[in-house]
Amino acid sequence: SAPFSTKPVPGKLFLVGDPKQSIYRFRRADILLYERVKRHLIAHGAAVAYLSTSFRGTPGIQAAVNGAFAPLMTGEHQATWVPLGEWREPNREQPSLVVIPAPSPFNERGYPTKGKIEEGLSGAVAGFIEWLITKSGWQVEEDGKRVTVDARHVCILFKRQQSWGKDITRPYAMALEARRVPHVLVGGHSFHEREEVMATRIALFAIDRPDDEFSVYATLRGPFFAFTDEVLFSFKTARGKLHPLRPFASPPNGVAPGGSAPGDTDGFTPDELSIVEALGVLGALHRTRNKRPVSATIHALLETTRAHAGIAVWTAGAQALANVLQLAEVSRRYERRATSFREVVEALQAEADEGGAPEAPIVEEGTDGVRMMTVHAAKGLEFPVVILAEPTANASRNEPSHWVDPERGLWVHPLANCIPTELREHEAEVLARDAEESVRLTYVAATRARDLLVVPACGERRFESTWTEPLYPAIYPRRGTEHSPRPAPKCPPFGVDTVLDRKGGMVPPETPMPGLHVCETGKNGSVWWDPKTLDLNREAPSGIEAAEALQDDSIESAKSIAAFEEWKATRARAVLKGQKVSTEVIVARDLEPVLATGTIPLETTDAPREGRPRGRRFGELVHACLASIPLDANRLTITQSVEVLARVLGSSKREAEGAIDAVESTLRHPLVSAARSATEVRREASIVDHLHDGRVIEGNIDLAYELNGLWQLVEFKTDDTIDEALGKYEAQTQAYVEAIAHATGKQARGVILRV
């Protein structure tokens, strides 16, 4: 917009802002706008006063934050760093900063990977929380008093809640449920994807729309009524449509669906009478739905079906029942602006479709639990204990997020994997600002903690460009002191390794041992935890009433227990039988590399490689184009094809330009140009073959063609340096050659072509 024209009058304006917490640039809360307003006000006589004391965090947390972020809060688009001084008294009886190492970070080849790290961290975090609230005796400050830490004092912060359609929070929720630790999820898909919440929403649809037979059927089939498919289909065949307002003859208690008059029940089987009664419940709730709050209808459904007791017997039943009651509370929020029962039900469904969850959730009446939310949702809040989840998440995206030009009134951002020209022109600047904002996001997350900050990490490797990387100097020990920890105050006795099962048994010199360390910043200490002290693999418990229900000493109870034990034994035998491998299928690229290379020829195209992009996405772009483009295509055709595929894959301009040169040079190579004269050509074709040891191998060949009775296989590789992987590539290519020979009965040979 135009330059500011307002002129502040002395004594008429007072602003408070913290640019270090600017994490809402996608909502136009831009740090540049803040700085622009500040400069304008200063130019017209306003004074700047810096708040330099932290009243929230302990001195240990504050020292860690100052040490980690002071070197990072620099740059043209970054907030000016102002160190915050200590105010609270230090608590030397317990740590302020704890690092939870990934208990099993190694893959099958012995390398730490992000997938293996995240796979074990949810159990480690949940195990630490369980220890913290049940065994530690640690205290936190609440309302000016020291109290023993409880589940309500803990918050797990996530950078995101979804990744490639996967709910990041779900493993943490399941791990907490297995330990009976109450918890609530603020926002995200998990709440509405819970079985009990989905069943309640479907029941509300059935109550509101009795003509919707699918909803009625799902409600009768669901946990509130629990009829089987056989019983419901039999009823529909014999009695017709499942409709809560149909005037069926009434069951013996005289309550007919929809309030119809009692009638003759002759001819109804016991199962049919039960279904009629269930339809009567839905019909009665339908007639009264607009005469009372939606929450009252939900409670009436629970009471009529006695679902309180039934849900409590589920696995993690207390949490499941709390979620149903939570949905009733959420409905109250929508009723304030809704005009009908249907409008509330549709609002709940829309919230579920959009992946939302209650803004003010509860766990159980009169209790609270561990909070799980994103850093953006937690901004402005504070918690005694904060745990930063998913430490391997990328700090920012590889593609620019958006570009704003205030002078032109322009906002551009990617849409349908297409990036506008204006955004691509400012790509470098936008990526830099995205990276700077990710630093501020980590700062906001770390400063939510009052008494204890917990940071999961990997002791074996420091992954770069992750959202917790800014905290590395505050959590990793000084170089050379990794094996010299001190005893940690008020912690269980630790061992000497942060990994559960280490091959070889020796801890590498650069891997921290469990205990209290002085960190790289030199200003704070961190306690690296020993995962062996935690209960990492807790199985989900049965419902809270399940054990008591099986403790009756009557004869019938004994028979039931015997039948249950027999079922368990039968199931165990079936599981054991199912674990035996009948056919092992492997992917060709996972074959063991050949020990002596040179069995498969290696050739190279004349494509320019100096400064060319590399990586998986570049390789996918080149392979996708070579799989579909005509073998005699000219550069114009290649360019058009690459541009389309680049938009699909989200490739950069440099990657597209490099791919055009790579594809053009590949089509010129004699091995590929010969395919134009072949009698049969296969490209990007799936292949399956049986190996000599009984295993089945599968994969995709890049190019194969038959010429003069010989099948020629060409495997394209875009690696910058191929020497380290040559053994694997030769094993893969040799397997393809043998598979083609077996399938065609003709001779075949293979070549690896660097494109």
PDB file of N, CA and C in Angstrom, residues 662-697:
ATOM      1  N   ALA A 662      19.893 -33.659 -20.377  1.00  0.00           N
ATOM      2  CA  ALA A 662      20.127 -35.081 -20.109  1.00  0.00           C
ATOM      3  C   ALA A 662      19.317 -35.966 -21.058  1.00  0.00           C
ATOM      4  N   VAL A 663      18.047 -35.627 -21.275  1.00  0.00           N
ATOM      5  CA  VAL A 663      17.197 -36.431 -22.151  1.00  0.00           C
ATOM      6  C   VAL A 663      17.667 -36.334 -23.599  1.00  0.00           C
ATOM      7  N   GLU A 664      18.018 -35.124 -24.032  1.00  0.00           N
ATOM      8  CA  GLU A 664      18.453 -34.959 -25.422  1.00  0.00           C
ATOM      9  C   GLU A 664      19.714 -35.773 -25.704  1.00  0.00           C
ATOM     10  N   SER A 665      20.680 -35.733 -24.777  1.00  0.00           N
ATOM     11  CA  SER A 665      21.917 -36.483 -24.988  1.00  0.00           C
ATOM     12  C   SER A 665      21.669 -37.984 -24.910  1.00  0.00           C
ATOM     13  N   THR A 666      20.701 -38.405 -24.101  1.00  0.00           N
ATOM     14  CA  THR A 666      20.382 -39.833 -23.998  1.00  0.00           C
ATOM     15  C   THR A 666      19.790 -40.357 -25.300  1.00  0.00           C
ATOM     16  N   LEU A 667      18.887 -39.591 -25.906  1.00  0.00           N
ATOM     17  CA  LEU A 667      18.283 -40.028 -27.170  1.00  0.00           C
ATOM     18  C   LEU A 667      19.311 -40.092 -28.295  1.00  0.00           C
ATOM     19  N   ARG A 668      20.403 -39.323 -28.182  1.00  0.00           N
ATOM     20  CA  ARG A 668      21.454 -39.351 -29.209  1.00  0.00           C
ATOM     21  C   ARG A 668      22.382 -40.553 -29.042  1.00  0.00           C
ATOM     22  N   HIS A 669      22.425 -41.125 -27.839  1.00  0.00           N
ATOM     23  CA  HIS A 669      23.378 -42.208 -27.576  1.00  0.00           C
ATOM     24  C   HIS A 669      23.049 -43.411 -28.463  1.00  0.00           C
ATOM     25  N   PRO A 670      24.071 -44.088 -29.007  1.00  0.00           N
ATOM     26  CA  PRO A 670      23.817 -45.229 -29.919  1.00  0.00           C
ATOM     27  C   PRO A 670      22.955 -46.322 -29.307  1.00  0.00           C
ATOM     28  N   LEU A 671      23.106 -46.595 -28.013  1.00  0.00           N
ATOM     29  CA  LEU A 671      22.304 -47.641 -27.383  1.00  0.00           C
ATOM     30  C   LEU A 671      20.816 -47.331 -27.449  1.00  0.00           C
ATOM     31  N   VAL A 672      20.470 -46.047 -27.305  1.00  0.00           N
ATOM     32  CA  VAL A 672      19.061 -45.647 -27.304  1.00  0.00           C
ATOM     33  C   VAL A 672      18.563 -45.420 -28.721  1.00  0.00           C
ATOM     34  N   SER A 673      19.365 -44.808 -29.573  1.00  0.00           N
ATOM     35  CA  SER A 673      18.929 -44.558 -30.953  1.00  0.00           C
ATOM     36  C   SER A 673      18.714 -45.867 -31.709  1.00  0.00           C
ATOM     37  N   ALA A 674      19.421 -46.936 -31.298  1.00  0.00           N
ATOM     38  CA  ALA A 674      19.230 -48.225 -31.954  1.00  0.00           C
ATOM     39  C   ALA A 674      17.842 -48.786 -31.710  1.00  0.00           C
ATOM     40  N   ALA A 675      17.208 -48.355 -30.641  1.00  0.00           N
ATOM     41  CA  ALA A 675      15.871 -48.860 -30.319  1.00  0.00           C
ATOM     42  C   ALA A 675      14.836 -48.432 -31.351  1.00  0.00           C
ATOM     43  N   ARG A 676      15.144 -47.407 -32.137  1.00  0.00           N
ATOM     44  CA  ARG A 676      14.192 -46.955 -33.150  1.00  0.00           C
ATOM     45  C   ARG A 676      13.988 -48.008 -34.240  1.00  0.00           C
ATOM     46  N   SER A 677      14.992 -48.867 -34.430  1.00  0.00           N
ATOM     47  CA  SER A 677      14.898 -49.907 -35.467  1.00  0.00           C
ATOM     48  C   SER A 677      14.504 -51.258 -34.892  1.00  0.00           C
ATOM     49  N   ALA A 678      14.194 -51.320 -33.605  1.00  0.00           N
ATOM     50  CA  ALA A 678      13.917 -52.597 -32.949  1.00  0.00           C
ATOM     51  C   ALA A 678      12.545 -53.120 -33.343  1.00  0.00           C
ATOM     52  N   THR A 679      12.419 -54.461 -33.280  1.00  0.00           N
ATOM     53  CA  THR A 679      11.127 -55.095 -33.581  1.00  0.00           C
ATOM     54  C   THR A 679      10.157 -54.971 -32.412  1.00  0.00           C
ATOM     55  N   GLU A 680      10.668 -54.849 -31.195  1.00  0.00           N
ATOM     56  CA  GLU A 680       9.811 -54.707 -30.016  1.00  0.00           C
ATOM     57  C   GLU A 680      10.557 -53.867 -28.991  1.00  0.00           C
ATOM     58  N   VAL A 681       9.854 -52.902 -28.396  1.00  0.00           N
ATOM     59  CA  VAL A 681      10.460 -51.988 -27.425  1.00  0.00           C
ATOM     60  C   VAL A 681       9.591 -51.962 -26.172  1.00  0.00           C
ATOM     61  N   ARG A 682      10.232 -52.069 -25.021  1.00  0.00           N
ATOM     62  CA  ARG A 682       9.540 -51.946 -23.733  1.00  0.00           C
ATOM     63  C   ARG A 682      10.209 -50.835 -22.931  1.00  0.00           C
ATOM     64  N   ARG A 683       9.379 -49.941 -22.407  1.00  0.00           N
ATOM     65  CA  ARG A 683       9.908 -48.858 -21.572  1.00  0.00           C
ATOM     66  C   ARG A 683       9.115 -48.774 -20.272  1.00  0.00           C
ATOM     67  N   GLU A 684       9.850 -48.610 -19.170  1.00  0.00           N
ATOM     68  CA  GLU A 684       9.247 -48.507 -17.836  1.00  0.00           C
ATOM     69  C   GLU A 684       8.264 -49.674 -17.631  1.00  0.00           C
ATOM     70  N   ALA A 685       8.736 -50.871 -17.914  1.00  0.00           N
ATOM     71  CA  ALA A 685       7.899 -52.066 -17.850  1.00  0.00           C
ATOM     72  C   ALA A 685       8.179 -52.824 -16.556  1.00  0.00           C
ATOM     73  N   SER A 686       7.117 -53.333 -15.947  1.00  0.00           N
ATOM     74  CA  SER A 686       7.263 -54.146 -14.739  1.00  0.00           C
ATOM     75  C   SER A 686       7.738 -55.539 -15.118  1.00  0.00           C
ATOM     76  N   ILE A 687       8.554 -56.123 -14.251  1.00  0.00           N
ATOM     77  CA  ILE A 687       9.101 -57.445 -14.527  1.00  0.00           C
ATOM     78  C   ILE A 687       9.163 -58.238 -13.228  1.00  0.00           C
ATOM     79  N   VAL A 688       8.838 -59.534 -13.317  1.00  0.00           N
ATOM     80  CA  VAL A 688       8.846 -60.430 -12.162  1.00  0.00           C
ATOM     81  C   VAL A 688       9.559 -61.711 -12.579  1.00  0.00           C
ATOM     82  N   ASP A 689      10.422 -62.241 -11.684  1.00  0.00           N
ATOM     83  CA  ASP A 689      11.167 -63.447 -12.013  1.00  0.00           C
ATOM     84  C   ASP A 689      11.412 -64.250 -10.735  1.00  0.00           C
ATOM     85  N   HIS A 690      11.596 -65.561 -10.881  1.00  0.00           N
ATOM     86  CA  HIS A 690      11.906 -66.442  -9.762  1.00  0.00           C
ATOM     87  C   HIS A 690      13.410 -66.685  -9.737  1.00  0.00           C
ATOM     88  N   LEU A 691      14.018 -66.416  -8.575  1.00  0.00           N
ATOM     89  CA  LEU A 691      15.445 -66.644  -8.428  1.00  0.00           C
ATOM     90  C   LEU A 691      15.712 -68.115  -8.116  1.00  0.00           C
ATOM     91  N   HIS A 692      16.997 -68.491  -8.161  1.00  0.00           N
ATOM     92  CA  HIS A 692      17.378 -69.884  -7.941  1.00  0.00           C
ATOM     93  C   HIS A 692      17.089 -70.333  -6.508  1.00  0.00           C
ATOM     94  N   ASP A 693      17.122 -69.386  -5.538  1.00  0.00           N
ATOM     95  CA  ASP A 693      16.906 -69.755  -4.130  1.00  0.00           C
ATOM     96  C   ASP A 693      15.427 -69.739  -3.734  1.00  0.00           C
ATOM     97  N   GLY A 694      14.524 -69.598  -4.699  1.00  0.00           N
ATOM     98  CA  GLY A 694      13.099 -69.643  -4.403  1.00  0.00           C
ATOM     99  C   GLY A 694      12.456 -68.291  -4.196  1.00  0.00           C
ATOM    100  N   ARG A 695      13.242 -67.239  -4.066  1.00  0.00           N
ATOM    101  CA  ARG A 695      12.676 -65.902  -3.891  1.00  0.00           C
ATOM    102  C   ARG A 695      12.132 -65.369  -5.216  1.00  0.00           C
ATOM    103  N   VAL A 696      11.204 -64.430  -5.078  1.00  0.00           N
ATOM    104  CA  VAL A 696      10.623 -63.780  -6.251  1.00  0.00           C
ATOM    105  C   VAL A 696      11.137 -62.347  -6.289  1.00  0.00           C
ATOM    106  N   ILE A 697      11.639 -61.954  -7.437  1.00  0.00           N
ATOM    107  CA  ILE A 697      12.174 -60.611  -7.600  1.00  0.00           C
ATOM    108  C   ILE A 697      11.266 -59.814  -8.520  1.00  0.00           C
TER     109      ILE A 697
END
